[in-house]
Structure formats: C-alpha cells, structure tokens
Coordinates of C-alpha atoms and ligand atoms in Angstrom, one line a residue:
X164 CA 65.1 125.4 93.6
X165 CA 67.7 127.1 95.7
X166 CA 70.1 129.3 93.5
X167 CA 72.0 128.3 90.9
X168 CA 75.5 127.2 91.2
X169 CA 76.6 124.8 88.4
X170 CA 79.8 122.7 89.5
X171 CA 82.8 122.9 87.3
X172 CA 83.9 120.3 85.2
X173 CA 88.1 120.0 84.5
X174 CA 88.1 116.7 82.0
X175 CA 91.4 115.1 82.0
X176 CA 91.1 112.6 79.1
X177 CA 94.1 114.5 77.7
X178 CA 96.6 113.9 80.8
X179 CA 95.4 111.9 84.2
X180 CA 93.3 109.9 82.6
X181 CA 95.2 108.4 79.8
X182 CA 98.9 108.2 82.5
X183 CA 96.8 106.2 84.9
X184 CA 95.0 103.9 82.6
X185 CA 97.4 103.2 79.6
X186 CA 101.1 104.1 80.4
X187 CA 100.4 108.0 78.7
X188 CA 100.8 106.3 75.6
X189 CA 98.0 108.3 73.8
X190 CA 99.4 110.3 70.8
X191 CA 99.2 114.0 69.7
X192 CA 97.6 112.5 66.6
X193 CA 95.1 110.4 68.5
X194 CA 94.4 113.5 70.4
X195 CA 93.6 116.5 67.9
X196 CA 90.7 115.2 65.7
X197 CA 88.6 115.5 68.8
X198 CA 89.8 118.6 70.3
X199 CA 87.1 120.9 68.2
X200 CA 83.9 118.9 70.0
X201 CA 85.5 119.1 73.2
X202 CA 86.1 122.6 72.9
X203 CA 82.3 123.2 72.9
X204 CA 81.4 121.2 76.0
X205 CA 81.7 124.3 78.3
X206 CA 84.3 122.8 80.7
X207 CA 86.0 124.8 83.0
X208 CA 89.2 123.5 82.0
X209 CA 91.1 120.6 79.9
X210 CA 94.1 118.9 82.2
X211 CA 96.2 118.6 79.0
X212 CA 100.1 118.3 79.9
X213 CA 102.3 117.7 82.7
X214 CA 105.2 115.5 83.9
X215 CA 104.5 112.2 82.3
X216 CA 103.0 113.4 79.3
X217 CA 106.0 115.4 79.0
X218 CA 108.4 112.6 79.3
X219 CA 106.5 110.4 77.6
X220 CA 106.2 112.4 74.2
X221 CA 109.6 112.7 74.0
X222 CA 110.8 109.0 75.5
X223 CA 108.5 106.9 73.8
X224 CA 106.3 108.5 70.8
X225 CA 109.0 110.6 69.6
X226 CA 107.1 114.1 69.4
X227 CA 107.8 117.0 71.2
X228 CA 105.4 118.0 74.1
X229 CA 105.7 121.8 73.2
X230 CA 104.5 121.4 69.6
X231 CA 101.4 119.1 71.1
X232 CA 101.0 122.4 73.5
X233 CA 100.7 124.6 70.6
X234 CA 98.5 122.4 68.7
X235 CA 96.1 122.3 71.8
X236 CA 96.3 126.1 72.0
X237 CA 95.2 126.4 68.0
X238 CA 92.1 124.2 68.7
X239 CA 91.1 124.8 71.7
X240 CA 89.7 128.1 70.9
X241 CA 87.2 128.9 74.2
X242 CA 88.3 126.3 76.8
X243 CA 91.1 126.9 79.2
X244 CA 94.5 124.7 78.9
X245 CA 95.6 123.4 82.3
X246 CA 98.9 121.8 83.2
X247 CA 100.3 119.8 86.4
X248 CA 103.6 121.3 87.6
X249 CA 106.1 119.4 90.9
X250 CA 106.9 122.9 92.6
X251 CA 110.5 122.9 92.6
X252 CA 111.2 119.9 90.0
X253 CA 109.0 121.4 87.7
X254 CA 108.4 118.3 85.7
X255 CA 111.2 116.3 86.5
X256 CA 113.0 114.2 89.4
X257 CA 115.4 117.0 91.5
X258 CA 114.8 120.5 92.3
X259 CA 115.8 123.7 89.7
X260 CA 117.2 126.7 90.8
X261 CA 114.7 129.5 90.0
X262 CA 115.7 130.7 87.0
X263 CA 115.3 127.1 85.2
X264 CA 111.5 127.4 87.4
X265 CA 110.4 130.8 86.2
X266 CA 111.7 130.2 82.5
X267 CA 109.4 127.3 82.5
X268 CA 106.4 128.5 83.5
X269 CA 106.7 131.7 81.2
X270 CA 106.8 129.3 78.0
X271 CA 104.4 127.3 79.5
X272 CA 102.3 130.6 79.7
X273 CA 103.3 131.6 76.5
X274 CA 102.7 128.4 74.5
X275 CA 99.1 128.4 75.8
X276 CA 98.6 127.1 79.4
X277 CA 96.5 129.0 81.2
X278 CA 95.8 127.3 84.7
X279 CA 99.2 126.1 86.3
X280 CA 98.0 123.3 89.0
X281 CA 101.3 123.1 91.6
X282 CA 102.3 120.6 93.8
X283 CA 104.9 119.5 96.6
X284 CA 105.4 115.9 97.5
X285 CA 105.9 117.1 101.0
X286 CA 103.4 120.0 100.7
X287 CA 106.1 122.1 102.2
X288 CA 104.6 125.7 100.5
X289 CA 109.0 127.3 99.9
X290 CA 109.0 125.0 96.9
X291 CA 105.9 126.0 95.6
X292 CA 106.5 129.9 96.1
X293 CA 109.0 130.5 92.8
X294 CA 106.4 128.9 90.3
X295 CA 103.3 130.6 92.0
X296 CA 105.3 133.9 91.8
X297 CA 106.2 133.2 88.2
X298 CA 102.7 132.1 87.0
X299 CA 100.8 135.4 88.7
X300 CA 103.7 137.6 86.8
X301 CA 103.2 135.8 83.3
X302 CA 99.0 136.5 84.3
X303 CA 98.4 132.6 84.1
X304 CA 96.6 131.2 86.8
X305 CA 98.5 129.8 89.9
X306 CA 96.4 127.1 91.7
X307 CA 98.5 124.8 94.5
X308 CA 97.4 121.7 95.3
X309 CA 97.8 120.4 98.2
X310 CA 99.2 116.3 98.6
X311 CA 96.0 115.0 100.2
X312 CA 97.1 111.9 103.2
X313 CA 95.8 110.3 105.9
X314 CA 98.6 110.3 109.4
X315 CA 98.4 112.1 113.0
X316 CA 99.7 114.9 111.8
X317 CA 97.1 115.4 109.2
X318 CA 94.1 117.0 111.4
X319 CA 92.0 119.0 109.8
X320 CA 93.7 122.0 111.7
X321 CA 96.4 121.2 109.5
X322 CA 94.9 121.3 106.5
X323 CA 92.9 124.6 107.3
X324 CA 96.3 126.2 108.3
X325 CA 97.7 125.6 104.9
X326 CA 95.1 126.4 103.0
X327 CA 95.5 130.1 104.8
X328 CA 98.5 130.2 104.1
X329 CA 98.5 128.8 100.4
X330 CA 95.8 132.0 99.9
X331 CA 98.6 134.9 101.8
X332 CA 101.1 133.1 99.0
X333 CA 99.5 134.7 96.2
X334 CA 97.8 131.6 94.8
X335 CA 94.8 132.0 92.9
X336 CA 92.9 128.7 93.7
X337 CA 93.6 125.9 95.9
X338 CA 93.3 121.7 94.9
X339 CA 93.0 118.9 97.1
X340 CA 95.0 116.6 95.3
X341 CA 94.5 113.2 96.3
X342 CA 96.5 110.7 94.3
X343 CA 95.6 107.7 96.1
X344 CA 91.4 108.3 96.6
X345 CA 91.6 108.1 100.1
X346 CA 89.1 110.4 100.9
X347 CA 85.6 109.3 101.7
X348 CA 82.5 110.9 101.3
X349 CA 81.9 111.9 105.1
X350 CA 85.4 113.0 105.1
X351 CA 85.2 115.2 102.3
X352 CA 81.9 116.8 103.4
X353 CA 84.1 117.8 106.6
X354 CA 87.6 118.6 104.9
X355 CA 85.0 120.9 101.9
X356 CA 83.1 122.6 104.7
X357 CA 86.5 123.3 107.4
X358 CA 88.2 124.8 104.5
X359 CA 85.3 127.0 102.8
X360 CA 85.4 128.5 106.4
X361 CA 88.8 129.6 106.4
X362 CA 89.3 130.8 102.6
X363 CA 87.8 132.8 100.6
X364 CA 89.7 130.9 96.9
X365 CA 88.0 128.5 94.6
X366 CA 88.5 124.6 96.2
X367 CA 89.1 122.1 93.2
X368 CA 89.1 118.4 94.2
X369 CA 91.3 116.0 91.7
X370 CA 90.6 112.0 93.2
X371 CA 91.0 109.1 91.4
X372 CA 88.5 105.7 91.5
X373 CA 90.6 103.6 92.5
X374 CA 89.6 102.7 96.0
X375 CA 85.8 102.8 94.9
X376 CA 84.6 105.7 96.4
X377 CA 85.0 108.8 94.2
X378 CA 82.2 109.5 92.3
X379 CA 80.3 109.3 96.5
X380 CA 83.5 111.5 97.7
X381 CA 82.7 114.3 94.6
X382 CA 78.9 114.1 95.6
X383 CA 79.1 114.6 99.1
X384 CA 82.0 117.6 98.3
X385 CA 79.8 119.2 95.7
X386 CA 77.1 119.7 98.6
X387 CA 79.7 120.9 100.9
X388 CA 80.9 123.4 98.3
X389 CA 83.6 122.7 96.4
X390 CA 83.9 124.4 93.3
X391 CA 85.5 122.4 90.4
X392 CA 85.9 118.7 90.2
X393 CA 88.0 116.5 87.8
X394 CA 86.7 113.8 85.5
X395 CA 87.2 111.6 82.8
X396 CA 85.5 111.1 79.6
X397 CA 83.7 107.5 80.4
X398 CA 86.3 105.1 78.0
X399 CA 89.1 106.5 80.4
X400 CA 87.3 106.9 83.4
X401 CA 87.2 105.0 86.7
X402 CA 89.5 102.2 88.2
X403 CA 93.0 104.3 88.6
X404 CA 91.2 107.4 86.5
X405 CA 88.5 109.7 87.5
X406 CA 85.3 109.2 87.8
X407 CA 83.5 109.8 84.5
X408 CA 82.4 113.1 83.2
X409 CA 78.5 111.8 82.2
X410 CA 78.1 110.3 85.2
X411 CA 78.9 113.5 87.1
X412 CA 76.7 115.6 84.3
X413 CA 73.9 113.8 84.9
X414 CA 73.9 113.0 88.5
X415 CA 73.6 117.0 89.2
X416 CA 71.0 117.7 86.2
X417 CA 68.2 119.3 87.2
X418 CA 69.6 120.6 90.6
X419 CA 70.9 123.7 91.6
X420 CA 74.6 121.8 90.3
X421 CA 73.4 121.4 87.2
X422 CA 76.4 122.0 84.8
X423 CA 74.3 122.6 81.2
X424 CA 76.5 120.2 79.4
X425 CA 75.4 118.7 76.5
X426 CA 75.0 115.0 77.2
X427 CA 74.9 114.2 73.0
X428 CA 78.1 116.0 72.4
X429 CA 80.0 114.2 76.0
X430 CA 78.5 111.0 74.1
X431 CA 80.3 111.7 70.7
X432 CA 83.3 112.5 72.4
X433 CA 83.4 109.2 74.4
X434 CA 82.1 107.3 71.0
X435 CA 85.7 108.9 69.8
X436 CA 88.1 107.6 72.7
X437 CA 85.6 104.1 73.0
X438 CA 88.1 102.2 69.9
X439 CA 91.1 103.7 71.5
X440 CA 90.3 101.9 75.0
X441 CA 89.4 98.9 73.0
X442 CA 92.8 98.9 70.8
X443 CA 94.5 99.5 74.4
X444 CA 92.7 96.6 76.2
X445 CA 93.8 93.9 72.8
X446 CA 97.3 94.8 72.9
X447 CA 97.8 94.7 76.5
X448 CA 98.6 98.6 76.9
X449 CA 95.4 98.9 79.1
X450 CA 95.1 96.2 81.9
X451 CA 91.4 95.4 83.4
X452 CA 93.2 95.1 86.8
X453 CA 93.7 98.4 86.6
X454 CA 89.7 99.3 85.9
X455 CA 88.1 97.0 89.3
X456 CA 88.1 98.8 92.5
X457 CA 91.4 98.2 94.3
X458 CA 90.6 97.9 98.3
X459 CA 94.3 97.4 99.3
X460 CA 94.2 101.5 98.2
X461 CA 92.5 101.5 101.4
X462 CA 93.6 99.1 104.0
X463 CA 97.8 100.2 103.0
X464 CA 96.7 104.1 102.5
X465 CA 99.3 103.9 99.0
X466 CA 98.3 105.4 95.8
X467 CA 97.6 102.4 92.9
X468 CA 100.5 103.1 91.0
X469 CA 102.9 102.8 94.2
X470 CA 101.2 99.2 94.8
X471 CA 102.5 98.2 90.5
X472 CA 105.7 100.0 91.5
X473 CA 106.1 97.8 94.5
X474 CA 105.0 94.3 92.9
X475 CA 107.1 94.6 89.8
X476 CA 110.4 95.6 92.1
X477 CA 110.0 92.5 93.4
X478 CA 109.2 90.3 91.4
X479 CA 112.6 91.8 89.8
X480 CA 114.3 90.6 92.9
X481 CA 112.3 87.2 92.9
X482 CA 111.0 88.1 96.1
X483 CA 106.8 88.1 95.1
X484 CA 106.8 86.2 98.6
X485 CA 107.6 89.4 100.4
X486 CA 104.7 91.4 99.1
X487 CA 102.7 92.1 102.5
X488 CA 105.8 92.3 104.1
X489 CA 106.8 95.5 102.2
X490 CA 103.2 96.5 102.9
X491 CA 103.2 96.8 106.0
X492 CA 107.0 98.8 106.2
X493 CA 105.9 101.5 104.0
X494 CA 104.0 102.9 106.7
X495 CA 106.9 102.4 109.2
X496 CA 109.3 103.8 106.8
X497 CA 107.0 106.9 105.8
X498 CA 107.3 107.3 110.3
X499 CA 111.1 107.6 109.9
X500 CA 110.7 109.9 107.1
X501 CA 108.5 112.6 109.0
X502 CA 105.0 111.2 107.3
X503 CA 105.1 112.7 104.0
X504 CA 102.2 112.0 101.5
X505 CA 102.5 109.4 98.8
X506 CA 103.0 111.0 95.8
X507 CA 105.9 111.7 92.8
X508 CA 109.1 111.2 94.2
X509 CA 108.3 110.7 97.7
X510 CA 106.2 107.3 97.1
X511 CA 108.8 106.1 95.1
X512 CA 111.9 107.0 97.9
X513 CA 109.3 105.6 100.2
X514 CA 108.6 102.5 98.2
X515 CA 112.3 101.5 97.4
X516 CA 113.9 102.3 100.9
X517 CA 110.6 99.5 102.6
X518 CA 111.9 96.6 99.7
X519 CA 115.5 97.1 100.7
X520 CA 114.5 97.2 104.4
X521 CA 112.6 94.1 103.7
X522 CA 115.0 92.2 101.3
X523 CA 118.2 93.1 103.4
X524 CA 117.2 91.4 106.6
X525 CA 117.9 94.8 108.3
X526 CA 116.5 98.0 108.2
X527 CA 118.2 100.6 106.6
X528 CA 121.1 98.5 105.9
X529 CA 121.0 99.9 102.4
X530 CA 120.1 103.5 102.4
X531 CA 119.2 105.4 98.9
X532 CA 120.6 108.2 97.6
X533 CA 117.2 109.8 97.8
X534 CA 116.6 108.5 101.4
X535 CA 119.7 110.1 102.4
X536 CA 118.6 113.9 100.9
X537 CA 115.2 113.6 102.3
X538 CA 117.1 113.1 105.7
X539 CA 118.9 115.6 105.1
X540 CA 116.5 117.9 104.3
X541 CA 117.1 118.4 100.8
X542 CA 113.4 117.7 99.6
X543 CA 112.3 120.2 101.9
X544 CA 110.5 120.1 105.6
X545 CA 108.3 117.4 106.3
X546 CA 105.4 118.1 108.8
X547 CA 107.0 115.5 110.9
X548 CA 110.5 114.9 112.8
X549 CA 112.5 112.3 111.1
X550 CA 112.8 109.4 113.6
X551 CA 116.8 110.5 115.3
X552 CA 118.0 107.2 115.6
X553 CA 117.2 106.2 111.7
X554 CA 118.1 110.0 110.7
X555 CA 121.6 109.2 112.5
X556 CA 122.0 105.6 110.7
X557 CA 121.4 106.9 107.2
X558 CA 123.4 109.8 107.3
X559 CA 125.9 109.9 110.2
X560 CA 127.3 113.4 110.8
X561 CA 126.3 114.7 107.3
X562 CA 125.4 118.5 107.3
X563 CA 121.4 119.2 107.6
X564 CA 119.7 121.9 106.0
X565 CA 116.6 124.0 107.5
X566 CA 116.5 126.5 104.6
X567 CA 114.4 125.9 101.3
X568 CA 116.3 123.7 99.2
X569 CA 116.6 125.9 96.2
X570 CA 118.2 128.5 98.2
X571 CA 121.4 126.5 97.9
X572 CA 121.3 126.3 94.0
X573 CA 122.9 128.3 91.5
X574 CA 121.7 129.6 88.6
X575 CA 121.5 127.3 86.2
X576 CA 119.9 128.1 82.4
X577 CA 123.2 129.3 80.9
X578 CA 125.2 126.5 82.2
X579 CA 122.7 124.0 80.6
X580 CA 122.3 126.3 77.3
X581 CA 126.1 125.5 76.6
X582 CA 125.4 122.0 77.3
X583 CA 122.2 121.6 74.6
X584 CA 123.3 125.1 72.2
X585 CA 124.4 122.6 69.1
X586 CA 120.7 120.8 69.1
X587 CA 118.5 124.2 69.8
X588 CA 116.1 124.3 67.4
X589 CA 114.0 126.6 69.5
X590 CA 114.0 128.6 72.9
X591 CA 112.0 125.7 74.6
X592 CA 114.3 123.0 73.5
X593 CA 116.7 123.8 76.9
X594 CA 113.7 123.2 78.7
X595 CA 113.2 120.1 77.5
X596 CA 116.8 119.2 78.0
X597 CA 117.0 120.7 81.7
X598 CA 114.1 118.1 82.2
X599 CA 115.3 115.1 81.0
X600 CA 118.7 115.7 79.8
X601 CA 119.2 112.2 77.4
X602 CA 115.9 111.4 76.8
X603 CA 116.0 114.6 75.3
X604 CA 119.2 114.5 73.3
X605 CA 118.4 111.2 71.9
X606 CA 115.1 112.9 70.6
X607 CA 116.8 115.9 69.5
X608 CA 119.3 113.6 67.5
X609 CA 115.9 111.7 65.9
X610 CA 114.4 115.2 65.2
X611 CA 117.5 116.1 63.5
X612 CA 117.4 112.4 61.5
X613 CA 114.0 112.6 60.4
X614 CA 114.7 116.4 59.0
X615 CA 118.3 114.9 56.8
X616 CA 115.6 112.1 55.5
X617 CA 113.0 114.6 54.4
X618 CA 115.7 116.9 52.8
X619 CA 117.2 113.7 50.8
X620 CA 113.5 113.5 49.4
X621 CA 113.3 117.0 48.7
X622 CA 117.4 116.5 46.8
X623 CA 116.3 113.5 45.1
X624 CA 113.5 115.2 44.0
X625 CA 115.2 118.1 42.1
X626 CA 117.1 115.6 40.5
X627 CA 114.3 114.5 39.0
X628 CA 114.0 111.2 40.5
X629 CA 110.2 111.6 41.2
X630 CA 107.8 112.4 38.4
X631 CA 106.3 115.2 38.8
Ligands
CO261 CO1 95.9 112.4 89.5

C-alpha cells in the first residue's frame, strides 16, 4: 500500500447539515447529549456555528448562540470547534466597519472556536483581509473559502490565482466552497490537482448532495489530494446536506485514505440524530423534496435553497406560472451584475432583481436597494464589468466606488454599545445586537422576562408559599 495519508473528516451535523435539511431548527438541548461520543470519533473538526445558526437561536428557539458556543467548548474536550464567518458581514446582511469585525472574531476565539472558515459572496479577498488578520492575531485558525461557480470568467487560471493570493494574505488553509454542488468529479480531480500545484496550504472541499454527484466529486478530489472533506452524520446527510460521514469512512477503509474512525461509535451517533429526522419528517420541519437529487441544481447552475427562495416569492406574487421564466433571467441578470457566485446575499440580490425583471414586464424597471449598492460597488469588485447600459439604468449618475467597502465606514462598536448598554448582560451581547439589532432586543427583553419569572419563584418561595 502506498503511504499513508488518512483524509480528514469536518462533520457538520451541528450547523450545514441541520440549516439545509430542517430550517436550523435543531436545539442546544437536542445537541449536547451527543457531543461526548462525537468528541471521540477523531474528526478533524465539528462545523458547529455560523450565520443561520446564529440567527436562528436567537429568532426562533429563544437561546443565545454564545452560551450554545460555550457549552460546545466544555464538551468537546479533544475535537476542534469550527465556525462559518461572511468576510465583511460577519454573520449578518451589510458590511461592519473593522472594529465591529475584529471584536467578533476575538470572542469567537475566546468562547472556543478554533478554525474560522471565511467567505465573500463575490470572492473579492479586501473583505476577507480584516477577519483573517483578526483570527491569526487571536492564534485561531484563519481558512478562506473560496465561492465555488461555474461562468467565463471562472477558468481554472482564475482560481489558481486566488488561491496564491488567499496563501500571501496570511490565511492558514484554503476551502472550495461550493454551495450549490456544481462540481463534478472530473472537474474536481482537475480544480484539486491545478491548485495543489500552485499552493503549498491545506485544500478543504465543503459540497453539498444536492445535484447528485458529491460523494463521486469527494472521491475523485481525495485521489487528487485534497486534504479535509465535509460530511454529515447519515440522518442529516445527502439531498441539500453533505454527503454522509459512514459512507465516506468506509469507502476509503483499507486504502492509503483510510481515516481509523470507528464505524460502531459513527453508528451510535447516527442511532442518536435517526428520531430527530423522523420527528422532523412527521411535523413537516424536514421535507423529502429536499432529500431526492435535484437536477435543475445543474441545468440553472443555482444553489437548492435559491430554487425554494425563488418558488415561494412567487407563488407570493401568484405568479407560479412564471417559474422557468425567472430561471432562465438569473443567469442574464448575474451577466449585468459582473457574474458573481451564488451564494448569501448575492443569490438572494440576484434572485429578487430576475422576479421583478420578470413580473414587471421590463427589465430593471424596479431596481433593489441591494442591486443598486452592488452597482455601485458597495459589495465589493466583481470579477466581471457590470453590463454599462444596466449599470447606468439602475443608478444614473450615482457616485461609484473602487476602494474596499469598509474603507468608507466608521467605527462603529461604541455607537452601538450606547444603543444596546440598558440590556448588556455580558461583553458578547453588543455582538449579538450589531448582528441582528431587533431580533436581538426582542430576545434580550425575553431573557430579561424569563429571569423576573424565576425571581418571583425564588420571592414566593421565602414567603413560604412552597413547602419545603
Ligand atoms: Co454549505
């Protein structure tokens, strides 16, 4: 046997896998009485927070996502704690100036992530250069991911040029990060092989099932070299998930891949998640579409949660007629917009500029707010022109900027900390509240409710209105 180079396993049960099969609904509660088994597998990290797991603690199961963080941290005693992170917008919607960026990755660091995966929606590398800075100074490690697309300008050229330039950044790993599992197996034996050549960092590849070829697409990039790969215990694995973690074990066992994992313990930790995928499938939470392959993925090049995005807008609008329609204008639309990957917020600019196009009769008739700043450069550079004549029809004589977006921000911690100082319970709390400003003062207001209920108890009982 040739020698031995066991692939790396991140499992993302505790983030990915649980946003793109059932909404992120999956509680702190459901979570811990499993962590001590998986802490044992041997993985080479656990994908455990980011922006919808954020936003979903605090929106819709009440909890707050830095006490789940340090809850993670106390059991998982050997494994490594990763995190997703949206450059600029950190976990949220708009860019941060940098002090609101490197405050977040030091708690982040110091509440027990240890691997900070960073992304841009228009992989332009300025807004990932703050947080990468920040991570290597709190010692945490700073691995960038890179958008993964299909488009002319996306040779392979281009992608080995970035990847040189994500390693002169200071970056301590690189991911191909591709949202929408467009890349085929051929493809990724090519795109693994091309960027070995040209780097000397670890290459992680994050893909998800959707399109049907994942688990052929981590194969064929394992033999090519790739370092780490992300999966998903088997109850939360495939259709809009990763491919699942056995399957994976087991297809490299006894080859120079060969992980060690234990395939007993990997079954007692799926026998763990197996009712909570049932209880999600009876109540509706988890939807089978969502677990068959989905070829549109691959004829319309949009990630699986764009094409949900797209149907429900309009069947909103009580245009379900106009579905292929809007199909086949997102990829005119991403033209005019200088051909930026698919992914959180570009897919959803994209997405909503192609339904007005459609619905209005007229393209860009209606322009969004967000159209207009990615026009005018606010979202960063895209690797493409922006079409002139749409550019001037959107935005008339409006100023455009060249420089990195943030450049143009002010500092902005203080200003929020007198905006959030009468709910601060502790440091992280303006975090939370820079992030999602009402979502988080409504739970800061149901924090402070549940704590005047408990404190009644505590009164009543001194009055001696519980036996003792
Ligand atoms: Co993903």
């Amino acid at each position: 046997m040739a020698e031995k180079k066991p692939i790396k396993i991140t499992e993302t049960i505790l983030r990915d896998a649980h946003q793109s099969l059932i909404a992120t609904r999956m509680t702190t509660e459901q979570m811990l009485p499993i962590v001590e088994k998986m802490d044992k597998v041997g993985y080479h990290s656990v994908e455990c927070w980011g922006g919808a797991t954020f936003d979903a603690s605090l929106r819709f199961l009440k909890e707050d996502p830095w006490e789940r963080l340090r809850k993670f941290r106390d059991g998982f005693k050997n494994t490594k704690l990763q995190m997703l992170f949206r450059g600029q917008n950190i976990l949220g919607y708009r860019p941060y100036a940098d002090d609101v960026v490197e405050y977040f990755v030091q708690k982040s660091a110091a509440n027990g992530i240890d691997i900070i995966r960073i992304f841009d929606c228009l992989n332009d590398l300025r807004n990932l250069q703050t947080a990468v800075t920040a991570a290597n100074k709190e010692g945490a490690h700073a691995q960038v991911a890179l958008s993964y697309t299909l488009g002319d300008a996306y040779t392979i050229d281009y992608w080995k040029d970035i990847a040189r330039r994500v390693e002169e950044m200071g970056a301590n790993s690189i991911c191909i990060k591709d949202m929408a599992g467009l890349l085929l197996p051929y493809k990724a034996t090519e795109l693994i092989s091309e960027l070995k050549s040209v780097t000397s960092l670890p290459i992680q590849l994050h893909t998800h099932y959707t399109s049907g070829v994942a688990s052929m697409t981590y194969l064929k990039a394992v033999e090519a070299g790739v370092d780490v790969i992300d999966t998903a215990i088997s109850p939360f694995a495939l259709g809009t998930s990763q491919p699942a973690t056995e399957v994976m074990v087991e297809t490299f066992k006894g080859t120079e891949y060969d992980t060690g994992f234990d395939q007993n313990l990997l079954a007692e930790i799926a026998d763990y998640f197996r009712p909570i995928r049932d209880e999600a499938l009876e109540s509706g939470l988890l939807n089978p579409k969502n677990l068959g392959v989905n070829i549109k993925t691959l004829l319309y090049q949009v990630p699986g949660g764009m094409l949900s995005n797209l149907t429900s807008q309009l069947k909103e609008q009580g245009a379900e007629d106009k579905y292929y329609e809007v199909l086949e204008e997102v990829p005119r639309v991403r033209k005019d917009l200088g051909e930026p990957p698919l992914v959180t917020p570009s897919s959803q600019i994209v997405g909503t500029q192609s339904v007005f196009n459609v619905l209005m009769g007229e393209r860009y008739k209606m322009v969004t707010k967000e159209t207009k700043d990615i026009l005018t450069g606010h979202y960063g550079a895209t690797v493409k022109p922006f079409d002139p004549e749409v550019q001037k029809k959107c935005i008339g004589d409006a100023e455009v900027i060249t420089c990195r977006p943030a450049d143009l921000l002010q500092p902005e911690l203080k200003t929020l900390e007198s905006e959030m100082e009468q709910y601060k319970e502790q440091d992280e709390d303006v975090l939370s509240y820079a992030l999602f400003p009402q979502v988080a003062t409504e739970f800061f207001k149901y924090r402070e409710a549940q704590k005047t209920k408990v404190d009644a108890k505590f009164a009543d009982t001194e009055n001696g209105a519980y036996p003792v």
